[in-house]
GROMACS .gro file of C-alpha atoms in nm:
model
  287
    1MET     CA    1  10.174  17.411   9.020
    2LYS     CA    2   9.923  17.267   9.261
    3LYS     CA    3   9.701  17.161   8.970
    4GLY     CA    4   9.999  16.967   8.812
    5ILE     CA    5  10.074  16.800   9.139
    6VAL     CA    6   9.710  16.697   9.186
    7GLN     CA    7   9.694  16.560   8.832
    8TYR     CA    8  10.015  16.368   8.885
    9PHE     CA    9   9.879  16.231   9.213
   10TYR     CA   10   9.565  16.100   9.042
   11VAL     CA   11   9.761  15.945   8.756
   12PHE     CA   12   9.996  15.776   9.009
   13LEU     CA   13   9.691  15.653   9.203
   14ILE     CA   14   9.522  15.502   8.893
   15LEU     CA   15   9.848  15.334   8.783
   16SER     CA   16   9.900  15.199   9.144
   17ILE     CA   17   9.553  15.059   9.148
   18GLY     CA   18   9.610  14.893   8.803
   19LEU     CA   19   9.939  14.736   8.925
   20PHE     CA   20   9.778  14.623   9.249
   21GLN     CA   21   9.492  14.453   9.056
   22CYS     CA   22   9.740  14.276   8.825
   23GLY     CA   23   9.942  14.159   9.127
   24THR     CA   24   9.632  14.010   9.295
   25GLU     CA   25   9.479  13.827   8.997
   26LYS     CA   26   9.270  13.537   9.120
   27LYS     CA   27   9.465  13.209   9.099
   28GLU     CA   28   9.278  12.911   8.955
   29VAL     CA   29   9.386  12.550   8.925
   30LEU     CA   30   9.224  12.227   8.798
   31LEU     CA   31   9.209  11.939   9.044
   32ARG     CA   32   9.293  11.612   8.869
   33LEU     CA   33   9.465  11.293   8.967
   34LYS     CA   34   9.731  11.196   8.716
   35PHE     CA   35   9.841  10.845   8.631
   36ASN     CA   36  10.164  10.733   8.472
   37GLU     CA   37  10.293  10.384   8.399
   38ASN     CA   38  10.514  10.265   8.686
   39GLN     CA   39  10.415  10.561   8.903
   40SER     CA   40  10.471  10.499   9.272
   41LEU     CA   41  10.394  10.712   9.579
   42ARG     CA   42  10.506  10.630   9.934
   43TRP     CA   43  10.365  10.801  10.250
   44ALA     CA   44  10.440  10.773  10.620
   45ASN     CA   45  10.125  10.706  10.821
   46THR     CA   46  10.043  10.780  11.184
   47SER     CA   47   9.712  10.699  11.347
   48LYS     CA   48   9.595  10.758  11.703
   49SER     CA   49   9.270  10.650  11.860
   50HIS     CA   50   9.076  10.609  12.185
   51THR     CA   51   8.813  10.334  12.161
   52GLU     CA   52   8.540  10.212  12.400
   53VAL     CA   53   8.344   9.891  12.331
   54PHE     CA   54   8.011   9.810  12.496
   55GLU     CA   55   7.805   9.493  12.513
   56ASN     CA   56   7.452   9.524  12.648
   57ASP     CA   57   7.544   9.870  12.775
   58SER     CA   58   7.841   9.737  12.975
   59LEU     CA   59   8.187   9.864  12.906
   60VAL     CA   60   8.400   9.563  12.805
   61LEU     CA   61   8.706   9.720  12.642
   62VAL     CA   62   8.899  10.045  12.651
   63GLU     CA   63   9.187  10.087  12.417
   64ASN     CA   64   9.435  10.366  12.340
   65SER     CA   65   9.648  10.303  12.039
   66ILE     CA   66   9.917  10.469  11.829
   67HIS     CA   67  10.015  10.305  11.502
   68GLU     CA   68  10.290  10.411  11.268
   69GLY     CA   69  10.362  10.263  10.926
   70GLU     CA   70  10.387  10.333  10.557
   71SER     CA   71  10.157  10.308  10.260
   72VAL     CA   72  10.265  10.260   9.896
   73GLU     CA   73  10.039  10.324   9.598
   74LYS     CA   74  10.148  10.193   9.260
   75VAL     CA   75   9.995  10.239   8.918
   76LEU     CA   76   9.948   9.894   8.775
   77THR     CA   77   9.784   9.981   8.444
   78VAL     CA   78   9.684  10.311   8.285
   79ILE     CA   79   9.349  10.223   8.132
   80ASP     CA   80   9.303  10.551   7.942
   81GLU     CA   81   9.379  10.923   7.996
   82ASN     CA   82   9.112  10.941   8.263
   83SER     CA   83   9.157  10.624   8.479
   84ALA     CA   84   9.397  10.360   8.598
   85ARG     CA   85   9.420  10.041   8.806
   86LEU     CA   86   9.622  10.088   9.126
   87ARG     CA   87   9.740   9.888   9.417
   88LEU     CA   88   9.760  10.037   9.765
   89THR     CA   89   9.963   9.848  10.027
   90TYR     CA   90   9.962   9.935  10.397
   91TYR     CA   91  10.260   9.826  10.599
   92PHE     CA   92  10.209   9.822  10.980
   93GLU     CA   93  10.288   9.643  11.307
   94LYS     CA   94  10.029   9.455  11.512
   95LYS     CA   95  10.027   9.276  11.847
   96LEU     CA   96  10.007   8.900  11.847
   97PRO     CA   97  10.042   8.638  12.130
   98ASP     CA   98  10.407   8.545  12.184
   99LYS     CA   99  10.481   8.201  12.040
  100ASN     CA  100  10.690   8.112  12.343
  101ASP     CA  101  10.467   8.262  12.612
  102SER     CA  102  10.094   8.304  12.545
  103SER     CA  103  10.065   8.552  12.840
  104LYS     CA  104  10.281   8.794  12.649
  105THR     CA  105  10.241   8.977  12.318
  106ALA     CA  106  10.486   9.051  12.037
  107MET     CA  107  10.484   9.316  11.767
  108VAL     CA  108  10.474   9.159  11.423
  109LYS     CA  109  10.502   9.338  11.091
  110ASP     CA  110  10.217   9.285  10.850
  111SER     CA  111  10.057   9.439  10.545
  112SER     CA  112   9.714   9.493  10.391
  113ILE     CA  113   9.653   9.525  10.020
  114ILE     CA  114   9.368   9.668   9.812
  115GLU     CA  115   9.344   9.729   9.441
  116TYR     CA  116   9.103   9.968   9.269
  117ILE     CA  117   9.019  10.133   8.944
  118GLN     CA  118   9.014  10.505   8.994
  119ASP     CA  119   8.938  10.804   8.771
  120PHE     CA  120   9.093  11.152   8.772
  121HIS     CA  121   8.808  11.283   8.991
  122ALA     CA  122   8.934  11.050   9.265
  123VAL     CA  123   8.626  10.827   9.231
  124ASN     CA  124   8.683  10.453   9.267
  125ILE     CA  125   8.504  10.277   8.984
  126ASP     CA  126   8.569   9.932   9.130
  127ILE     CA  127   8.751   9.790   9.435
  128PHE     CA  128   8.930   9.458   9.490
  129PRO     CA  129   9.044   9.392   9.849
  130HIS     CA  130   9.305   9.122   9.881
  131ASP     CA  131   9.244   9.047  10.252
  132THR     CA  132   8.894   8.910  10.236
  133ASN     CA  133   8.661   8.702  10.021
  134SER     CA  134   8.360   8.808  10.221
  135ILE     CA  135   8.100   8.966   9.993
  136GLU     CA  136   7.964   9.168  10.283
  137LYS     CA  137   8.305   9.308  10.380
  138ILE     CA  138   8.389   9.396  10.019
  139GLU     CA  139   8.055   9.578   9.985
  140TYR     CA  140   8.125   9.761  10.309
  141VAL     CA  141   8.461   9.883  10.173
  142LYS     CA  142   8.302   9.989   9.845
  143ARG     CA  143   8.037  10.196  10.022
  144LEU     CA  144   8.293  10.358  10.250
  145TYR     CA  145   8.531  10.452   9.964
  146ASP     CA  146   8.235  10.592   9.761
  147GLN     CA  147   8.138  10.822  10.042
  148LEU     CA  148   8.500  10.933  10.100
  149ALA     CA  149   8.570  11.011   9.731
  150PRO     CA  150   8.621  11.389   9.686
  151ARG     CA  151   8.489  11.394   9.331
  152TYR     CA  152   8.702  11.684   9.218
  153PRO     CA  153   8.497  11.943   9.020
  154ASP     CA  154   8.519  11.977   8.641
  155GLU     CA  155   8.592  12.352   8.657
  156PRO     CA  156   8.904  12.531   8.791
  157VAL     CA  157   8.896  12.618   9.161
  158SER     CA  158   9.030  12.917   9.357
  159ILE     CA  159   9.046  13.022   9.721
  160GLY     CA  160   8.701  13.007   9.875
  161TYR     CA  161   8.563  12.769   9.623
  162LYS     CA  162   8.324  12.504   9.770
  163TRP     CA  163   8.165  12.188   9.649
  164SER     CA  164   7.961  11.917   9.820
  165ASN     CA  165   7.889  11.550   9.764
  166ASN     CA  166   7.565  11.388   9.886
  167ILE     CA  167   7.542  11.010   9.882
  168LYS     CA  168   7.206  10.848   9.961
  169VAL     CA  169   7.249  10.546  10.190
  170MET     CA  170   6.980  10.280  10.242
  171LEU     CA  171   6.984  10.130  10.589
  172GLN     CA  172   6.845   9.798  10.707
  173GLY     CA  173   6.465   9.831  10.684
  174GLY     CA  174   6.467  10.071  10.392
  175GLU     CA  175   6.541  10.399  10.570
  176ILE     CA  176   6.734  10.651  10.362
  177LYS     CA  177   7.008  10.868  10.512
  178ASP     CA  178   7.241  11.123  10.362
  179ALA     CA  179   7.620  11.104  10.378
  180VAL     CA  180   7.737  11.455  10.298
  181SER     CA  181   8.087  11.594  10.256
  182THR     CA  182   8.177  11.961  10.187
  183TYR     CA  183   8.513  12.066  10.046
  184THR     CA  184   8.662  12.420  10.058
  185ILE     CA  185   8.973  12.560   9.892
  186LYS     CA  186   9.167  12.734  10.171
  187GLY     CA  187   9.483  12.852  10.000
  188PHE     CA  188   9.801  12.772   9.810
  189VAL     CA  189  10.133  12.672   9.964
  190ARG     CA  190  10.463  12.515   9.884
  191GLU     CA  191  10.482  12.180  10.064
  192ALA     CA  192  10.762  11.928  10.047
  193GLY     CA  193  10.888  12.071   9.726
  194TYR     CA  194  10.553  12.078   9.549
  195ASP     CA  195  10.306  12.363   9.468
  196CYS     CA  196   9.993  12.255   9.652
  197VAL     CA  197   9.637  12.363   9.696
  198ILE     CA  198   9.496  12.330  10.051
  199ILE     CA  199   9.158  12.150  10.060
  200GLU     CA  200   8.950  12.139  10.381
  201SER     CA  201   8.688  11.870  10.412
  202LYS     CA  202   8.404  11.831  10.656
  203GLY     CA  203   8.151  11.553  10.643
  204ASN     CA  204   8.004  11.224  10.763
  205THR     CA  205   7.993  10.865  10.648
  206ILE     CA  206   7.716  10.617  10.712
  207VAL     CA  207   7.784  10.251  10.634
  208PRO     CA  208   7.556   9.963  10.723
  209PHE     CA  209   7.699   9.618  10.771
  210GLN     CA  210   7.534   9.276  10.806
  211ALA     CA  211   7.710   8.938  10.788
  212GLU     CA  212   7.689   8.586  10.924
  213TYR     CA  213   8.007   8.406  11.020
  214GLU     CA  214   8.155   8.147  11.255
  215CYS     CA  215   8.236   8.236  11.615
  216ARG     CA  216   8.606   8.272  11.681
  217ASP     CA  217   8.586   8.005  11.950
  218GLY     CA  218   8.414   7.770  11.701
  219ASN     CA  219   8.093   7.771  11.908
  220GLY     CA  220   7.830   7.820  11.643
  221ARG     CA  221   7.754   8.105  11.412
  222VAL     CA  222   7.694   8.479  11.462
  223LEU     CA  223   7.466   8.713  11.275
  224GLU     CA  224   7.612   9.070  11.316
  225THR     CA  225   7.413   9.375  11.213
  226ARG     CA  226   7.537   9.728  11.270
  227ILE     CA  227   7.554  10.087  11.138
  228ASP     CA  228   7.886  10.271  11.144
  229LYS     CA  229   7.851  10.652  11.155
  230LYS     CA  230   8.162  10.871  11.134
  231LYS     CA  231   8.219  11.246  11.145
  232ILE     CA  232   8.536  11.354  10.966
  233HIS     CA  233   8.739  11.677  10.936
  234GLY     CA  234   9.043  11.682  10.713
  235ILE     CA  235   9.304  11.893  10.550
  236VAL     CA  236   9.470  11.783  10.225
  237TYR     CA  237   9.773  11.934  10.049
  238PHE     CA  238   9.730  11.845   9.683
  239ALA     CA  239  10.009  11.884   9.428
  240TYR     CA  240   9.794  12.025   9.146
  241LYS     CA  241  10.068  12.013   8.876
  242GLU     CA  242  10.167  11.651   8.942
  243GLY     CA  243   9.822  11.529   9.047
  244PHE     CA  244   9.865  11.358   9.385
  245ILE     CA  245   9.830  11.409   9.762
  246VAL     CA  246  10.147  11.531   9.941
  247LYS     CA  247  10.006  11.558  10.294
  248GLU     CA  248   9.681  11.481  10.471
  249ASP     CA  249   9.558  11.522  10.829
  250ASN     CA  250   9.221  11.390  10.946
  251SER     CA  251   9.035  11.373  11.275
  252TYR     CA  252   8.723  11.162  11.330
  253GLU     CA  253   8.450  11.049  11.567
  254LEU     CA  254   8.294  10.706  11.516
  255LEU     CA  255   7.975  10.567  11.655
  256SER     CA  256   7.896  10.209  11.570
  257GLU     CA  257   7.576  10.045  11.700
  258GLY     CA  258   7.412   9.718  11.631
  259SER     CA  259   7.367   9.363  11.759
  260LYS     CA  260   7.513   9.013  11.746
  261ILE     CA  261   7.277   8.711  11.747
  262THR     CA  262   7.416   8.373  11.851
  263ALA     CA  263   7.267   8.048  11.975
  264ASP     CA  264   7.272   8.200  12.329
  265GLY     CA  265   7.063   8.500  12.232
  266GLU     CA  266   7.112   8.866  12.122
  267ILE     CA  267   7.390   9.103  12.235
  268LYS     CA  268   7.359   9.473  12.182
  269ILE     CA  269   7.697   9.616  12.063
  270LYS     CA  270   7.829   9.971  12.054
  271THR     CA  271   8.174  10.117  11.975
  272ILE     CA  272   8.273  10.476  12.036
  273SER     CA  273   8.606  10.590  11.896
  274LYS     CA  274   8.789  10.917  11.844
  275GLY     CA  275   9.113  10.954  11.666
  276SER     CA  276   9.332  11.110  11.399
  277GLN     CA  277   9.524  10.999  11.095
  278SER     CA  278   9.804  11.171  10.920
  279TYR     CA  279   9.997  11.102  10.600
  280HIS     CA  280  10.301  11.280  10.449
  281LEU     CA  281  10.487  11.199  10.131
  282LEU     CA  282  10.818  11.024  10.158
  283GLU     CA  283  10.890  10.940   9.796
  284ALA     CA  284  10.738  10.988   9.450
  285SER     CA  285  10.872  10.813   9.140
  286GLY     CA  286  10.756  10.780   8.783
  287ILE     CA  287  10.560  11.104   8.795
   0.00000   0.00000   0.00000
């Protein structure tokens, strides 16, 4: 009798292990952006920041700000199965001097538009800002977007999977620096009605900038040279079946250092900023 009980116990144990293993099969998904004609995504945005600006080591500005708005991304043209041209519009409010009383400010609604060609790895092949014709500013945006692109891997990913992107950045004077971002798959969750993979990102961006322009007061020209360095930590909820971001939360620390040269001489400039940005999906159509 005991022998039969023992045999039954071992059979039950083996079957239980088999069932357990089947129930915990590793989940794998492929990370891909998906583009459809007339596809439109709308997110709510919130950004918070604390900023300090220095000139020649003297503190000249301290600003705490909270901005809320919306962003809308529309597919303009599906180029092929791997890429599309998109338009991203940010809607926000900004302070401007009151028309009736220059000592006061008024909140005015505004928007900023950028178009880009993007592939399914989330790499921007080309970028077309609407708000500037400055070659230097356009180049700055391209460099920043290139460093922020996640470059989704070709193979399926599962919990614990990691990948890194390393972008070589040439600074003024020829020095080479590395902008490195590491991405980790943290889990799977149901978010806002979508099956999502949670992606954590940690990294830094390094973007040099140099441009000559007219002073705002019309008093001559300015040559501005600086390097913007940012540390970023983010969490993304990515709808892997539909191929878009449902939710994103980022925190950052920015250090910008450089100089401005005018007819009156050189001014050392430095900006230190800490803040956060969050996005959550409000509406998806044409998916």
